[in-house]
mmCIF file as Biopython writes it, N, C-alpha, C and O atoms, coordinates in Angstrom:
data_model
#
loop_
_atom_site.group_PDB
_atom_site.id
_atom_site.type_symbol
_atom_site.label_atom_id
_atom_site.label_alt_id
_atom_site.label_comp_id
_atom_site.label_asym_id
_atom_site.label_entity_id
_atom_site.label_seq_id
_atom_site.pdbx_PDB_ins_code
_atom_site.Cartn_x
_atom_site.Cartn_y
_atom_site.Cartn_z
_atom_site.occupancy
_atom_site.B_iso_or_equiv
_atom_site.auth_seq_id
_atom_site.auth_asym_id
_atom_site.pdbx_PDB_model_num
ATOM 1   N N  . MET A ? 1  ? -2.336  -7.682 -10.306 1.0 0.0 1  A 1 
ATOM 2   C CA . MET A ? 1  ? -3.552  -6.914 -10.186 1.0 0.0 1  A 1 
ATOM 3   C C  . MET A ? 1  ? -3.605  -5.907 -11.334 1.0 0.0 1  A 1 
ATOM 4   O O  . MET A ? 1  ? -2.620  -5.227 -11.621 1.0 0.0 1  A 1 
ATOM 5   N N  . ALA A ? 2  ? -4.737  -5.824 -11.970 1.0 0.0 2  A 1 
ATOM 6   C CA . ALA A ? 2  ? -4.897  -4.923 -13.097 1.0 0.0 2  A 1 
ATOM 7   C C  . ALA A ? 2  ? -5.000  -3.477 -12.626 1.0 0.0 2  A 1 
ATOM 8   O O  . ALA A ? 2  ? -5.605  -3.193 -11.593 1.0 0.0 2  A 1 
ATOM 9   N N  . ARG A ? 3  ? -4.410  -2.578 -13.384 1.0 0.0 3  A 1 
ATOM 10  C CA . ARG A ? 3  ? -4.501  -1.151 -13.077 1.0 0.0 3  A 1 
ATOM 11  C C  . ARG A ? 3  ? -5.851  -0.636 -13.536 1.0 0.0 3  A 1 
ATOM 12  O O  . ARG A ? 3  ? -6.359  -1.048 -14.578 1.0 0.0 3  A 1 
ATOM 13  N N  . SER A ? 4  ? -6.435  0.274  -12.750 1.0 0.0 4  A 1 
ATOM 14  C CA . SER A ? 4  ? -7.709  0.840  -13.158 1.0 0.0 4  A 1 
ATOM 15  C C  . SER A ? 4  ? -7.768  2.302  -12.754 1.0 0.0 4  A 1 
ATOM 16  O O  . SER A ? 4  ? -7.058  2.733  -11.846 1.0 0.0 4  A 1 
ATOM 17  N N  . GLU A ? 5  ? -8.608  3.052  -13.424 1.0 0.0 5  A 1 
ATOM 18  C CA . GLU A ? 5  ? -8.795  4.462  -13.110 1.0 0.0 5  A 1 
ATOM 19  C C  . GLU A ? 5  ? -9.632  4.644  -11.855 1.0 0.0 5  A 1 
ATOM 20  O O  . GLU A ? 5  ? -9.590  5.705  -11.232 1.0 0.0 5  A 1 
ATOM 21  N N  . ALA A ? 6  ? -10.397 3.615  -11.475 1.0 0.0 6  A 1 
ATOM 22  C CA . ALA A ? 6  ? -11.239 3.700  -10.286 1.0 0.0 6  A 1 
ATOM 23  C C  . ALA A ? 6  ? -10.407 3.610  -9.005  1.0 0.0 6  A 1 
ATOM 24  O O  . ALA A ? 6  ? -10.799 4.165  -7.978  1.0 0.0 6  A 1 
ATOM 25  N N  . ARG A ? 7  ? -9.246  2.909  -9.053  1.0 0.0 7  A 1 
ATOM 26  C CA . ARG A ? 7  ? -8.376  2.761  -7.882  1.0 0.0 7  A 1 
ATOM 27  C C  . ARG A ? 7  ? -6.940  3.143  -8.262  1.0 0.0 7  A 1 
ATOM 28  O O  . ARG A ? 7  ? -6.093  2.266  -8.431  1.0 0.0 7  A 1 
ATOM 29  N N  . PRO A ? 8  ? -6.662  4.444  -8.396  1.0 0.0 8  A 1 
ATOM 30  C CA . PRO A ? 8  ? -5.316  4.859  -8.808  1.0 0.0 8  A 1 
ATOM 31  C C  . PRO A ? 8  ? -4.304  4.767  -7.662  1.0 0.0 8  A 1 
ATOM 32  O O  . PRO A ? 8  ? -4.676  4.708  -6.490  1.0 0.0 8  A 1 
ATOM 33  N N  . VAL A ? 9  ? -3.033  4.758  -8.021  1.0 0.0 9  A 1 
ATOM 34  C CA . VAL A ? 9  ? -1.942  4.810  -7.056  1.0 0.0 9  A 1 
ATOM 35  C C  . VAL A ? 9  ? -1.767  6.271  -6.656  1.0 0.0 9  A 1 
ATOM 36  O O  . VAL A ? 9  ? -1.680  7.141  -7.523  1.0 0.0 9  A 1 
ATOM 37  N N  . VAL A ? 10 ? -1.715  6.552  -5.350  1.0 0.0 10 A 1 
ATOM 38  C CA . VAL A ? 10 ? -1.529  7.916  -4.864  1.0 0.0 10 A 1 
ATOM 39  C C  . VAL A ? 10 ? -0.314  7.964  -3.946  1.0 0.0 10 A 1 
ATOM 40  O O  . VAL A ? 10 ? 0.027   6.976  -3.297  1.0 0.0 10 A 1 
ATOM 41  N N  . THR A ? 11 ? 0.330   9.118  -3.901  1.0 0.0 11 A 1 
ATOM 42  C CA . THR A ? 11 ? 1.469   9.348  -3.023  1.0 0.0 11 A 1 
ATOM 43  C C  . THR A ? 11 ? 1.013   10.157 -1.832  1.0 0.0 11 A 1 
ATOM 44  O O  . THR A ? 11 ? 0.334   11.173 -1.984  1.0 0.0 11 A 1 
ATOM 45  N N  . LEU A ? 12 ? 1.388   9.705  -0.639  1.0 0.0 12 A 1 
ATOM 46  C CA . LEU A ? 12 ? 1.090   10.428 0.592   1.0 0.0 12 A 1 
ATOM 47  C C  . LEU A ? 12 ? 2.374   11.078 1.073   1.0 0.0 12 A 1 
ATOM 48  O O  . LEU A ? 12 ? 3.378   10.395 1.278   1.0 0.0 12 A 1 
ATOM 49  N N  . ARG A ? 13 ? 2.352   12.408 1.257   1.0 0.0 13 A 1 
ATOM 50  C CA . ARG A ? 13 ? 3.542   13.163 1.659   1.0 0.0 13 A 1 
ATOM 51  C C  . ARG A ? 13 ? 3.359   13.665 3.084   1.0 0.0 13 A 1 
ATOM 52  O O  . ARG A ? 13 ? 2.267   14.091 3.460   1.0 0.0 13 A 1 
ATOM 53  N N  . SER A ? 14 ? 4.420   13.617 3.875   1.0 0.0 14 A 1 
ATOM 54  C CA . SER A ? 14 ? 4.378   14.022 5.278   1.0 0.0 14 A 1 
ATOM 55  C C  . SER A ? 14 ? 4.113   15.515 5.419   1.0 0.0 14 A 1 
ATOM 56  O O  . SER A ? 14 ? 4.653   16.322 4.662   1.0 0.0 14 A 1 
ATOM 57  N N  . THR A ? 15 ? 3.272   15.883 6.401   1.0 0.0 15 A 1 
ATOM 58  C CA . THR A ? 15 ? 3.003   17.295 6.673   1.0 0.0 15 A 1 
ATOM 59  C C  . THR A ? 15 ? 4.072   17.892 7.581   1.0 0.0 15 A 1 
ATOM 60  O O  . THR A ? 15 ? 4.073   19.100 7.815   1.0 0.0 15 A 1 
ATOM 61  N N  . ALA A ? 16 ? 4.989   17.059 8.101   1.0 0.0 16 A 1 
ATOM 62  C CA . ALA A ? 16 ? 6.066   17.550 8.963   1.0 0.0 16 A 1 
ATOM 63  C C  . ALA A ? 16 ? 7.177   18.205 8.158   1.0 0.0 16 A 1 
ATOM 64  O O  . ALA A ? 16 ? 8.069   18.831 8.731   1.0 0.0 16 A 1 
ATOM 65  N N  . GLY A ? 17 ? 7.136   18.068 6.834   1.0 0.0 17 A 1 
ATOM 66  C CA . GLY A ? 17 ? 8.131   18.717 5.986   1.0 0.0 17 A 1 
ATOM 67  C C  . GLY A ? 17 ? 9.439   17.964 5.879   1.0 0.0 17 A 1 
ATOM 68  O O  . GLY A ? 17 ? 10.460  18.556 5.528   1.0 0.0 17 A 1 
ATOM 69  N N  . THR A ? 18 ? 9.436   16.663 6.174   1.0 0.0 18 A 1 
ATOM 70  C CA . THR A ? 18 ? 10.661  15.878 6.138   1.0 0.0 18 A 1 
ATOM 71  C C  . THR A ? 18 ? 10.920  15.255 4.772   1.0 0.0 18 A 1 
ATOM 72  O O  . THR A ? 18 ? 12.031  14.796 4.505   1.0 0.0 18 A 1 
ATOM 73  N N  . GLY A ? 19 ? 9.917   15.233 3.910   1.0 0.0 19 A 1 
ATOM 74  C CA . GLY A ? 19 ? 10.073  14.615 2.600   1.0 0.0 19 A 1 
ATOM 75  C C  . GLY A ? 19 ? 9.717   13.140 2.587   1.0 0.0 19 A 1 
ATOM 76  O O  . GLY A ? 19 ? 9.762   12.504 1.535   1.0 0.0 19 A 1 
ATOM 77  N N  . GLN A ? 20 ? 9.362   12.585 3.742   1.0 0.0 20 A 1 
ATOM 78  C CA . GLN A ? 20 ? 8.951   11.182 3.837   1.0 0.0 20 A 1 
ATOM 79  C C  . GLN A ? 20 ? 7.661   10.990 3.060   1.0 0.0 20 A 1 
ATOM 80  O O  . GLN A ? 20 ? 6.798   11.867 3.063   1.0 0.0 20 A 1 
ATOM 81  N N  . SER A ? 21 ? 7.519   9.834  2.385   1.0 0.0 21 A 1 
ATOM 82  C CA . SER A ? 21 ? 6.291   9.577  1.638   1.0 0.0 21 A 1 
ATOM 83  C C  . SER A ? 21 ? 5.930   8.103  1.679   1.0 0.0 21 A 1 
ATOM 84  O O  . SER A ? 21 ? 6.787   7.246  1.892   1.0 0.0 21 A 1 
ATOM 85  N N  . TYR A ? 22 ? 4.666   7.821  1.474   1.0 0.0 22 A 1 
ATOM 86  C CA . TYR A ? 22 ? 4.126   6.475  1.338   1.0 0.0 22 A 1 
ATOM 87  C C  . TYR A ? 22 ? 3.379   6.419  0.020   1.0 0.0 22 A 1 
ATOM 88  O O  . TYR A ? 22 ? 2.906   7.442  -0.476  1.0 0.0 22 A 1 
ATOM 89  N N  . VAL A ? 23 ? 3.271   5.213  -0.556  1.0 0.0 23 A 1 
ATOM 90  C CA . VAL A ? 23 ? 2.509   5.010  -1.782  1.0 0.0 23 A 1 
ATOM 91  C C  . VAL A ? 23 ? 1.407   4.013  -1.463  1.0 0.0 23 A 1 
ATOM 92  O O  . VAL A ? 23 ? 1.663   2.977  -0.849  1.0 0.0 23 A 1 
ATOM 93  N N  . THR A ? 24 ? 0.183   4.319  -1.878  1.0 0.0 24 A 1 
ATOM 94  C CA . THR A ? 24 ? -0.957  3.452  -1.629  1.0 0.0 24 A 1 
ATOM 95  C C  . THR A ? 24 ? -1.955  3.593  -2.767  1.0 0.0 24 A 1 
ATOM 96  O O  . THR A ? 24 ? -1.736  4.363  -3.702  1.0 0.0 24 A 1 
ATOM 97  N N  . ARG A ? 25 ? -3.047  2.851  -2.686  1.0 0.0 25 A 1 
ATOM 98  C CA . ARG A ? 25 ? -4.124  2.946  -3.667  1.0 0.0 25 A 1 
ATOM 99  C C  . ARG A ? 25 ? -5.379  3.401  -2.952  1.0 0.0 25 A 1 
ATOM 100 O O  . ARG A ? 25 ? -5.547  3.141  -1.760  1.0 0.0 25 A 1 
ATOM 101 N N  . LYS A ? 26 ? -6.260  4.076  -3.668  1.0 0.0 26 A 1 
ATOM 102 C CA . LYS A ? 26 ? -7.515  4.496  -3.066  1.0 0.0 26 A 1 
ATOM 103 C C  . LYS A ? 26 ? -8.638  4.405  -4.080  1.0 0.0 26 A 1 
ATOM 104 O O  . LYS A ? 26 ? -8.406  4.385  -5.289  1.0 0.0 26 A 1 
ATOM 105 N N  . SER A ? 27 ? -9.859  4.351  -3.569  1.0 0.0 27 A 1 
ATOM 106 C CA . SER A ? 27 ? -11.037 4.289  -4.413  1.0 0.0 27 A 1 
ATOM 107 C C  . SER A ? 27 ? -11.531 5.706  -4.665  1.0 0.0 27 A 1 
ATOM 108 O O  . SER A ? 27 ? -11.918 6.404  -3.728  1.0 0.0 27 A 1 
ATOM 109 N N  . ARG A ? 28 ? -11.521 6.132  -5.912  1.0 0.0 28 A 1 
ATOM 110 C CA . ARG A ? 28 ? -12.009 7.481  -6.246  1.0 0.0 28 A 1 
ATOM 111 C C  . ARG A ? 28 ? -13.508 7.600  -6.057  1.0 0.0 28 A 1 
ATOM 112 O O  . ARG A ? 28 ? -14.008 8.679  -5.740  1.0 0.0 28 A 1 
ATOM 113 N N  . ARG A ? 29 ? -14.229 6.511  -6.246  1.0 0.0 29 A 1 
ATOM 114 C CA . ARG A ? 29 ? -15.684 6.549  -6.120  1.0 0.0 29 A 1 
ATOM 115 C C  . ARG A ? 29 ? -16.096 6.733  -4.655  1.0 0.0 29 A 1 
ATOM 116 O O  . ARG A ? 29 ? -17.003 7.517  -4.373  1.0 0.0 29 A 1 
ATOM 117 N N  . ASN A ? 30 ? -15.452 6.030  -3.720  1.0 0.0 30 A 1 
ATOM 118 C CA . ASN A ? 30 ? -15.807 6.124  -2.307  1.0 0.0 30 A 1 
ATOM 119 C C  . ASN A ? 30 ? -15.169 7.327  -1.614  1.0 0.0 30 A 1 
ATOM 120 O O  . ASN A ? 30 ? -15.756 7.887  -0.688  1.0 0.0 30 A 1 
ATOM 121 N N  . ASN A ? 31 ? -13.968 7.732  -2.053  1.0 0.0 31 A 1 
ATOM 122 C CA . ASN A ? 31 ? -13.230 8.841  -1.423  1.0 0.0 31 A 1 
ATOM 123 C C  . ASN A ? 31 ? -12.763 9.823  -2.490  1.0 0.0 31 A 1 
ATOM 124 O O  . ASN A ? 31 ? -11.594 9.793  -2.877  1.0 0.0 31 A 1 
ATOM 125 N N  . PRO A ? 32 ? -13.652 10.696 -2.977  1.0 0.0 32 A 1 
ATOM 126 C CA . PRO A ? 32 ? -13.243 11.622 -4.034  1.0 0.0 32 A 1 
ATOM 127 C C  . PRO A ? 32 ? -12.314 12.729 -3.535  1.0 0.0 32 A 1 
ATOM 128 O O  . PRO A ? 32 ? -11.578 13.316 -4.328  1.0 0.0 32 A 1 
ATOM 129 N N  . ASP A ? 33 ? -12.337 13.024 -2.217  1.0 0.0 33 A 1 
ATOM 130 C CA . ASP A ? 33 ? -11.477 14.066 -1.662  1.0 0.0 33 A 1 
ATOM 131 C C  . ASP A ? 33 ? -10.063 13.530 -1.465  1.0 0.0 33 A 1 
ATOM 132 O O  . ASP A ? 33 ? -9.808  12.333 -1.592  1.0 0.0 33 A 1 
ATOM 133 N N  . ARG A ? 34 ? -9.149  14.450 -1.152  1.0 0.0 34 A 1 
ATOM 134 C CA . ARG A ? 34 ? -7.777  14.033 -0.902  1.0 0.0 34 A 1 
ATOM 135 C C  . ARG A ? 34 ? -7.687  13.194 0.367   1.0 0.0 34 A 1 
ATOM 136 O O  . ARG A ? 34 ? -8.319  13.503 1.377   1.0 0.0 34 A 1 
ATOM 137 N N  . LEU A ? 35 ? -6.904  12.147 0.302   1.0 0.0 35 A 1 
ATOM 138 C CA . LEU A ? 35 ? -6.742  11.208 1.398   1.0 0.0 35 A 1 
ATOM 139 C C  . LEU A ? 35 ? -5.796  11.787 2.444   1.0 0.0 35 A 1 
ATOM 140 O O  . LEU A ? 35 ? -4.755  12.345 2.096   1.0 0.0 35 A 1 
ATOM 141 N N  . VAL A ? 36 ? -6.151  11.659 3.731   1.0 0.0 36 A 1 
ATOM 142 C CA . VAL A ? 36 ? -5.300  12.087 4.840   1.0 0.0 36 A 1 
ATOM 143 C C  . VAL A ? 36 ? -5.229  10.936 5.828   1.0 0.0 36 A 1 
ATOM 144 O O  . VAL A ? 36 ? -6.253  10.511 6.362   1.0 0.0 36 A 1 
ATOM 145 N N  . LEU A ? 37 ? -4.016  10.425 6.078   1.0 0.0 37 A 1 
ATOM 146 C CA . LEU A ? 37 ? -3.818  9.319  7.003   1.0 0.0 37 A 1 
ATOM 147 C C  . LEU A ? 37 ? -2.758  9.689  8.031   1.0 0.0 37 A 1 
ATOM 148 O O  . LEU A ? 37 ? -1.850  10.468 7.740   1.0 0.0 37 A 1 
ATOM 149 N N  . ARG A ? 38 ? -2.872  9.134  9.224   1.0 0.0 38 A 1 
ATOM 150 C CA . ARG A ? 38 ? -1.888  9.342  10.278  1.0 0.0 38 A 1 
ATOM 151 C C  . ARG A ? 38 ? -0.945  8.147  10.247  1.0 0.0 38 A 1 
ATOM 152 O O  . ARG A ? 38 ? -1.341  7.031  10.585  1.0 0.0 38 A 1 
ATOM 153 N N  . LYS A ? 39 ? 0.310   8.380  9.839   1.0 0.0 39 A 1 
ATOM 154 C CA . LYS A ? 39 ? 1.277   7.310  9.687   1.0 0.0 39 A 1 
ATOM 155 C C  . LYS A ? 39 ? 2.594   7.706  10.345  1.0 0.0 39 A 1 
ATOM 156 O O  . LYS A ? 39 ? 2.781   8.862  10.727  1.0 0.0 39 A 1 
ATOM 157 N N  . PHE A ? 40 ? 3.508   6.740  10.477  1.0 0.0 40 A 1 
ATOM 158 C CA . PHE A ? 40 ? 4.779   6.978  11.153  1.0 0.0 40 A 1 
ATOM 159 C C  . PHE A ? 40 ? 5.772   7.658  10.218  1.0 0.0 40 A 1 
ATOM 160 O O  . PHE A ? 40 ? 5.970   7.219  9.085   1.0 0.0 40 A 1 
ATOM 161 N N  . ASP A ? 41 ? 6.391   8.724  10.695  1.0 0.0 41 A 1 
ATOM 162 C CA . ASP A ? 41 ? 7.448   9.428  9.968   1.0 0.0 41 A 1 
ATOM 163 C C  . ASP A ? 41 ? 8.761   9.139  10.682  1.0 0.0 41 A 1 
ATOM 164 O O  . ASP A ? 41 ? 8.983   9.633  11.788  1.0 0.0 41 A 1 
ATOM 165 N N  . ALA A ? 42 ? 9.631   8.349  10.067  1.0 0.0 42 A 1 
ATOM 166 C CA . ALA A ? 42 ? 10.874  7.920  10.691  1.0 0.0 42 A 1 
ATOM 167 C C  . ALA A ? 42 ? 11.829  9.082  10.942  1.0 0.0 42 A 1 
ATOM 168 O O  . ALA A ? 42 ? 12.596  9.043  11.904  1.0 0.0 42 A 1 
ATOM 169 N N  . ALA A ? 43 ? 11.801  10.107 10.106  1.0 0.0 43 A 1 
ATOM 170 C CA . ALA A ? 43 ? 12.697  11.245 10.280  1.0 0.0 43 A 1 
ATOM 171 C C  . ALA A ? 43 ? 12.362  12.029 11.548  1.0 0.0 43 A 1 
ATOM 172 O O  . ALA A ? 43 ? 13.259  12.549 12.211  1.0 0.0 43 A 1 
ATOM 173 N N  . VAL A ? 44 ? 11.084  12.117 11.885  1.0 0.0 44 A 1 
ATOM 174 C CA . VAL A ? 44 ? 10.641  12.825 13.087  1.0 0.0 44 A 1 
ATOM 175 C C  . VAL A ? 44 ? 10.610  11.869 14.281  1.0 0.0 44 A 1 
ATOM 176 O O  . VAL A ? 44 ? 10.835  12.278 15.420  1.0 0.0 44 A 1 
ATOM 177 N N  . GLY A ? 45 ? 10.328  10.584 14.007  1.0 0.0 45 A 1 
ATOM 178 C CA . GLY A ? 45 ? 10.277  9.590  15.060  1.0 0.0 45 A 1 
ATOM 179 C C  . GLY A ? 45 ? 8.929   9.480  15.744  1.0 0.0 45 A 1 
ATOM 180 O O  . GLY A ? 45 ? 8.838   8.996  16.872  1.0 0.0 45 A 1 
ATOM 181 N N  . ARG A ? 46 ? 7.873   9.929  15.061  1.0 0.0 46 A 1 
ATOM 182 C CA . ARG A ? 46 ? 6.528   9.828  15.627  1.0 0.0 46 A 1 
ATOM 183 C C  . ARG A ? 46 ? 5.505   9.808  14.500  1.0 0.0 46 A 1 
ATOM 184 O O  . ARG A ? 46 ? 5.853   9.970  13.331  1.0 0.0 46 A 1 
ATOM 185 N N  . HIS A ? 47 ? 4.244   9.608  14.858  1.0 0.0 47 A 1 
ATOM 186 C CA . HIS A ? 47 ? 3.161   9.597  13.882  1.0 0.0 47 A 1 
ATOM 187 C C  . HIS A ? 47 ? 2.749   11.032 13.547  1.0 0.0 47 A 1 
ATOM 188 O O  . HIS A ? 47 ? 2.583   11.866 14.437  1.0 0.0 47 A 1 
ATOM 189 N N  . VAL A ? 48 ? 2.589   11.302 12.260  1.0 0.0 48 A 1 
ATOM 190 C CA . VAL A ? 48 ? 2.145   12.615 11.783  1.0 0.0 48 A 1 
ATOM 191 C C  . VAL A ? 48 ? 1.127   12.397 10.670  1.0 0.0 48 A 1 
ATOM 192 O O  . VAL A ? 48 ? 0.945   11.274 10.200  1.0 0.0 48 A 1 
ATOM 193 N N  . LEU A ? 49 ? 0.466   13.469 10.252  1.0 0.0 49 A 1 
ATOM 194 C CA . LEU A ? 49 ? -0.488  13.382 9.152   1.0 0.0 49 A 1 
ATOM 195 C C  . LEU A ? 49 ? 0.243   13.321 7.815   1.0 0.0 49 A 1 
ATOM 196 O O  . LEU A ? 49 ? 1.213   14.043 7.586   1.0 0.0 49 A 1 
ATOM 197 N N  . PHE A ? 50 ? -0.233  12.461 6.954   1.0 0.0 50 A 1 
ATOM 198 C CA . PHE A ? 50 ? 0.265   12.362 5.587   1.0 0.0 50 A 1 
ATOM 199 C C  . PHE A ? 50 ? -0.889  12.693 4.672   1.0 0.0 50 A 1 
ATOM 200 O O  . PHE A ? 50 ? -1.961  12.101 4.800   1.0 0.0 50 A 1 
ATOM 201 N N  . ARG A ? 51 ? -0.703  13.630 3.745   1.0 0.0 51 A 1 
ATOM 202 C CA . ARG A ? 51 ? -1.752  14.067 2.836   1.0 0.0 51 A 1 
ATOM 203 C C  . ARG A ? 51 ? -1.457  13.583 1.411   1.0 0.0 51 A 1 
ATOM 204 O O  . ARG A ? 51 ? -0.305  13.446 1.001   1.0 0.0 51 A 1 
ATOM 205 N N  . GLU A ? 52 ? -2.533  13.334 0.684   1.0 0.0 52 A 1 
ATOM 206 C CA . GLU A ? 52 ? -2.411  12.904 -0.698  1.0 0.0 52 A 1 
ATOM 207 C C  . GLU A ? 52 ? -1.823  14.014 -1.543  1.0 0.0 52 A 1 
ATOM 208 O O  . GLU A ? 52 ? -2.219  15.175 -1.440  1.0 0.0 52 A 1 
ATOM 209 N N  . GLU A ? 53 ? -0.878  13.640 -2.375  1.0 0.0 53 A 1 
ATOM 210 C CA . GLU A ? 53 ? -0.213  14.587 -3.276  1.0 0.0 53 A 1 
ATOM 211 C C  . GLU A ? 53 ? -0.679  14.281 -4.696  1.0 0.0 53 A 1 
ATOM 212 O O  . GLU A ? 53 ? -0.815  13.116 -5.071  1.0 0.0 53 A 1 
ATOM 213 N N  . ARG A ? 54 ? -0.922  15.318 -5.480  1.0 0.0 54 A 1 
ATOM 214 C CA . ARG A ? 54 ? -1.377  15.091 -6.857  1.0 0.0 54 A 1 
ATOM 215 C C  . ARG A ? 54 ? -0.342  15.543 -7.842  1.0 0.0 54 A 1 
ATOM 216 O O  . ARG A ? 54 ? -0.549  15.430 -9.050  1.0 0.0 54 A 1 
#
């Protein structure tokens, strides 16, 4: 898959403060704000919010 500026790779960091992170891609045109997803944090053992890190 070709890399593009319209769909950059972003890092999602856990808000629980464990240092857990996920890597994903997002559309800057459709979602210009920072991405926030609820994902599983293995260090805590439950789902928490993960916020986009720049």
